[in-house]
Amino acid sequence: MTSLNDLPIRDDLRGREPYGAPQLDVAVRLNTNENPYPPSPRLVKALGEAVAEVAGSLNRYPDRDAVALRADLADFLNADTPGAGLTAERVWAANGSNEIIQQILQAFGGPGRRALGFEPSYSMHPIITHVSGTAWIDAQRDEDFGLDPERAVAAVEAHRPDIVFLTSPNNPTGTALPPEAIEAILEVAPGMVVVDEAYGEFRREDTLSSLELLPDHPRLIVTRTMSKAFAMAGTRLGYLAADPAVIEALLLVRLPYHLSAVTQAVARTALAHSEELLGTVDTLRHERDLLVGWLRSQGLRVADSDANFVLFGTFADRRRVWRAVLDQGVLIREVGPPEWLRVSIGTSEETATFRSALTTALKEAQ
Ligand SMILES: *Cc1c(COP(=O)(O)O)cnc(C)c1O
């Protein structure tokens, strides 16, 4: 039997663990921040028809530059943030925003270069950074998971990273960054600044999207995904908005024909139904605010959330609470700072099941 260690694998990959949010077959899955509402029968039919239409020409490669899809995404972003002024030349798409992040690192990172992020934040930023041969600098968020502009600027000035990762609303804390912090970092960052807005559509009314900052900042990249609010995680479609020159750089590293004809057709059909797909966002936000209130009423600490999940704690032994909740058929996530747990917002029935499972788990823990 050959083991991984017998193989001539890269030295820097030895001993690493693959990304692995558990995929368990339980009744209530509230661990990967998906939208719990499946597409309607009407949309399922439209998706089927769109796939049937491209099926007849699957002997041919797809549009390598996915221009029609990028134009649709630009229209969608302009509707989300009036004044963003986006066009197909300013938008790029890939198989999930994780692939977007990988392409950014391939173009702007690499051996001898550095990327900096403020933790706790999205675990894939450091993982993809390492895999691309880029060094990772782990700066810290504030005690309340926010980011004080002065401290952030000092970290960027001290390390002069080639890429800064900011996540807003942040995963796993739900915290949105104040625009002053993002603008202050843009002022001093010597390289690219990536604002990961995977949860952008869930932000509260008065929270700004960094899309508004794009016209004045050619080294800013804002990433989005169809996996979360857009209820299309299975499609694998992530995208970004940036200056056209940034997209020229990404064309140098992307694989030819990376987005299949099926993906492009499905994503365009989903965008044509964006009103339906995003129709659940208000419900999910409302459920989120109710859950935050309920968790606080149980005497727990809860981070303010602009996303479709809530980080709560603190537990001396979070593994035990996670396990006790799982034993009742509810999968939540052990992630982020060591004494906290994260739960995604499900349907109101799922959230009710979670509340009673947690109540039981907390009694057991006493
Ligand atoms: C889920 C998530 C992503 C990745 O989503 P894809 O499914 O690859 O589009 C990116 N960033 C953050 C912060 C996320 O939580």
mmCIF file of N, CA and C and ligand atoms in Angstrom, residues 19 32-34 94-101 121-125 128 166-172 196-199 223-228 232-234 236-239 308-309 342, ligand 1:
data_model
loop_
_atom_site.group_PDB
_atom_site.id
_atom_site.type_symbol
_atom_site.label_atom_id
_atom_site.label_comp_id
_atom_site.label_asym_id
_atom_site.label_seq_id
_atom_site.Cartn_x
_atom_site.Cartn_y
_atom_site.Cartn_z
ATOM 1 N N TYR A 19 -9.686 20.630 2.674
ATOM 2 C CA TYR A 19 -10.860 21.366 3.157
ATOM 3 C C TYR A 19 -11.967 20.353 3.408
ATOM 4 N N THR A 32 -23.312 24.968 5.876
ATOM 5 C CA THR A 32 -22.492 25.558 4.799
ATOM 6 C C THR A 32 -23.136 26.788 4.160
ATOM 7 N N ASN A 33 -24.058 27.419 4.891
ATOM 8 C CA ASN A 33 -24.569 28.739 4.495
ATOM 9 C C ASN A 33 -25.271 28.776 3.142
ATOM 10 N N GLU A 34 -25.812 27.610 2.733
ATOM 11 C CA GLU A 34 -26.607 27.640 1.507
ATOM 12 C C GLU A 34 -27.960 28.279 1.794
ATOM 13 N N ALA A 94 -16.202 32.437 -12.935
ATOM 14 C CA ALA A 94 -15.480 31.161 -12.854
ATOM 15 C C ALA A 94 -16.333 30.167 -12.074
ATOM 16 N N ASN A 95 -15.778 28.960 -11.896
ATOM 17 C CA ASN A 95 -16.516 27.889 -11.211
ATOM 18 C C ASN A 95 -16.504 28.116 -9.701
ATOM 19 N N GLY A 96 -17.372 28.957 -9.234
ATOM 20 C CA GLY A 96 -17.412 29.294 -7.814
ATOM 21 C C GLY A 96 -16.438 30.424 -7.527
ATOM 22 N N SER A 97 -16.708 31.187 -6.441
ATOM 23 C CA SER A 97 -15.770 32.281 -6.170
ATOM 24 C C SER A 97 -14.462 31.732 -5.631
ATOM 25 N N ASN A 98 -14.427 30.462 -5.213
ATOM 26 C CA ASN A 98 -13.137 29.878 -4.855
ATOM 27 C C ASN A 98 -12.199 29.831 -6.062
ATOM 28 N N GLU A 99 -12.740 29.513 -7.237
ATOM 29 C CA GLU A 99 -11.877 29.516 -8.427
ATOM 30 C C GLU A 99 -11.467 30.946 -8.787
ATOM 31 N N ILE A 100 -12.385 31.887 -8.550
ATOM 32 C CA ILE A 100 -12.045 33.304 -8.745
ATOM 33 C C ILE A 100 -10.838 33.682 -7.869
ATOM 34 N N ILE A 101 -10.900 33.265 -6.594
ATOM 35 C CA ILE A 101 -9.816 33.590 -5.660
ATOM 36 C C ILE A 101 -8.512 32.930 -6.125
ATOM 37 N N SER A 121 -11.556 34.699 9.609
ATOM 38 C CA SER A 121 -12.258 34.968 8.362
ATOM 39 C C SER A 121 -12.361 33.667 7.574
ATOM 40 N N TYR A 122 -12.653 33.800 6.298
ATOM 41 C CA TYR A 122 -12.948 32.630 5.462
ATOM 42 C C TYR A 122 -11.715 31.733 5.332
ATOM 43 N N SER A 123 -11.861 30.463 5.709
ATOM 44 C CA SER A 123 -10.690 29.582 5.803
ATOM 45 C C SER A 123 -10.046 29.301 4.446
ATOM 46 N N MET A 124 -10.802 29.457 3.351
ATOM 47 C CA MET A 124 -10.206 29.161 2.045
ATOM 48 C C MET A 124 -9.226 30.233 1.580
ATOM 49 N N HIS A 125 -9.292 31.442 2.125
ATOM 50 C CA HIS A 125 -8.316 32.461 1.690
ATOM 51 C C HIS A 125 -6.882 31.994 1.983
ATOM 52 N N ILE A 128 -6.069 28.585 -0.222
ATOM 53 C CA ILE A 128 -5.764 28.797 -1.648
ATOM 54 C C ILE A 128 -4.457 29.579 -1.789
ATOM 55 N N LEU A 166 -10.214 41.093 2.255
ATOM 56 C CA LEU A 166 -11.187 41.596 3.227
ATOM 57 C C LEU A 166 -12.487 40.842 2.947
ATOM 58 N N THR A 167 -13.192 40.433 3.961
ATOM 59 C CA THR A 167 -14.441 39.716 3.732
ATOM 60 C C THR A 167 -15.544 40.501 4.408
ATOM 61 N N SER A 168 -16.535 40.929 3.620
ATOM 62 C CA SER A 168 -17.593 41.768 4.178
ATOM 63 C C SER A 168 -18.902 41.546 3.422
ATOM 64 N N PRO A 169 -19.944 41.053 4.105
ATOM 65 C CA PRO A 169 -19.973 40.557 5.478
ATOM 66 C C PRO A 169 -19.002 39.378 5.662
ATOM 67 N N ASN A 170 -18.373 39.352 6.832
ATOM 68 C CA ASN A 170 -17.331 38.355 7.078
ATOM 69 C C ASN A 170 -17.922 36.987 7.398
ATOM 70 N N ASN A 171 -17.239 35.934 6.932
ATOM 71 C CA ASN A 171 -17.530 34.569 7.320
ATOM 72 C C ASN A 171 -16.345 34.116 8.174
ATOM 73 N N PRO A 172 -16.507 33.574 9.360
ATOM 74 C CA PRO A 172 -17.728 33.055 9.972
ATOM 75 C C PRO A 172 -18.410 33.992 10.971
ATOM 76 N N ASP A 196 -14.242 40.223 -0.511
ATOM 77 C CA ASP A 196 -15.047 39.031 -0.755
ATOM 78 C C ASP A 196 -16.451 39.314 -0.214
ATOM 79 N N GLU A 197 -17.383 39.511 -1.143
ATOM 80 C CA GLU A 197 -18.780 39.805 -0.768
ATOM 81 C C GLU A 197 -19.686 38.606 -1.066
ATOM 82 N N ALA A 198 -19.250 37.421 -0.658
ATOM 83 C CA ALA A 198 -20.060 36.214 -0.902
ATOM 84 C C ALA A 198 -21.471 36.364 -0.312
ATOM 85 N N TYR A 199 -21.576 37.174 0.754
ATOM 86 C CA TYR A 199 -22.880 37.351 1.422
ATOM 87 C C TYR A 199 -23.453 38.742 1.189
ATOM 88 N N THR A 223 -15.569 40.357 -5.111
ATOM 89 C CA THR A 223 -16.020 39.031 -5.541
ATOM 90 C C THR A 223 -17.402 38.724 -4.987
ATOM 91 N N ARG A 224 -18.167 38.014 -5.760
ATOM 92 C CA ARG A 224 -19.525 37.594 -5.397
ATOM 93 C C ARG A 224 -19.712 36.135 -5.814
ATOM 94 N N THR A 225 -20.831 35.544 -5.429
ATOM 95 C CA THR A 225 -21.095 34.156 -5.793
ATOM 96 C C THR A 225 -22.591 33.922 -5.958
ATOM 97 N N MET A 226 -22.948 32.914 -6.746
ATOM 98 C CA MET A 226 -24.346 32.510 -6.833
ATOM 99 C C MET A 226 -24.659 31.404 -5.810
ATOM 100 N N SER A 227 -23.671 31.061 -4.955
ATOM 101 C CA SER A 227 -23.851 29.918 -4.037
ATOM 102 C C SER A 227 -24.662 30.229 -2.790
ATOM 103 N N LYS A 228 -24.763 31.480 -2.392
ATOM 104 C CA LYS A 228 -25.356 31.766 -1.090
ATOM 105 C C LYS A 228 -26.752 32.356 -1.277
ATOM 106 N N MET A 232 -27.919 28.869 -5.626
ATOM 107 C CA MET A 232 -27.452 28.059 -6.754
ATOM 108 C C MET A 232 -26.091 27.451 -6.452
ATOM 109 N N ALA A 233 -25.883 26.988 -5.227
ATOM 110 C CA ALA A 233 -24.557 26.457 -4.842
ATOM 111 C C ALA A 233 -24.134 25.312 -5.753
ATOM 112 N N GLY A 234 -25.102 24.503 -6.194
ATOM 113 C CA GLY A 234 -24.783 23.355 -7.036
ATOM 114 C C GLY A 234 -24.329 23.741 -8.436
ATOM 115 N N ARG A 236 -22.104 26.091 -9.185
ATOM 116 C CA ARG A 236 -20.694 26.495 -9.137
ATOM 117 C C ARG A 236 -20.458 27.705 -10.035
ATOM 118 N N LEU A 237 -20.911 28.845 -9.605
ATOM 119 C CA LEU A 237 -20.677 30.063 -10.364
ATOM 120 C C LEU A 237 -20.322 31.204 -9.413
ATOM 121 N N GLY A 238 -19.091 31.649 -9.530
ATOM 122 C CA GLY A 238 -18.636 32.808 -8.774
ATOM 123 C C GLY A 238 -18.218 33.880 -9.766
ATOM 124 N N TYR A 239 -18.121 35.131 -9.316
ATOM 125 C CA TYR A 239 -17.758 36.197 -10.258
ATOM 126 C C TYR A 239 -17.123 37.356 -9.525
ATOM 127 N N ASN A 308 -26.249 35.266 6.205
ATOM 128 C CA ASN A 308 -27.314 34.285 6.447
ATOM 129 C C ASN A 308 -26.841 33.198 7.405
ATOM 130 N N PHE A 309 -26.072 33.626 8.390
ATOM 131 C CA PHE A 309 -25.623 32.710 9.440
ATOM 132 C C PHE A 309 -25.321 33.539 10.667
ATOM 133 N N ARG A 342 -21.122 28.140 14.566
ATOM 134 C CA ARG A 342 -21.843 28.899 13.547
ATOM 135 C C ARG A 342 -23.040 28.095 13.057
HETATM 136 C C1 LIG B 1 -18.964 30.299 0.531
HETATM 137 C C2 LIG B 1 -17.923 31.345 0.382
HETATM 138 C C3 LIG B 1 -17.191 31.491 -0.808
HETATM 139 C C4 LIG B 1 -17.166 30.492 -1.920
HETATM 140 O O1 LIG B 1 -18.241 30.229 -2.579
HETATM 141 P P1 LIG B 1 -18.297 29.455 -3.949
HETATM 142 O O2 LIG B 1 -19.322 28.413 -3.708
HETATM 143 O O3 LIG B 1 -16.958 28.887 -4.312
HETATM 144 O O4 LIG B 1 -18.721 30.502 -4.902
HETATM 145 C C5 LIG B 1 -16.297 32.541 -0.912
HETATM 146 N N1 LIG B 1 -16.114 33.400 0.102
HETATM 147 C C6 LIG B 1 -16.765 33.274 1.256
HETATM 148 C C7 LIG B 1 -16.513 34.261 2.337
HETATM 149 C C8 LIG B 1 -17.678 32.233 1.439
HETATM 150 O O5 LIG B 1 -18.278 32.093 2.624
#
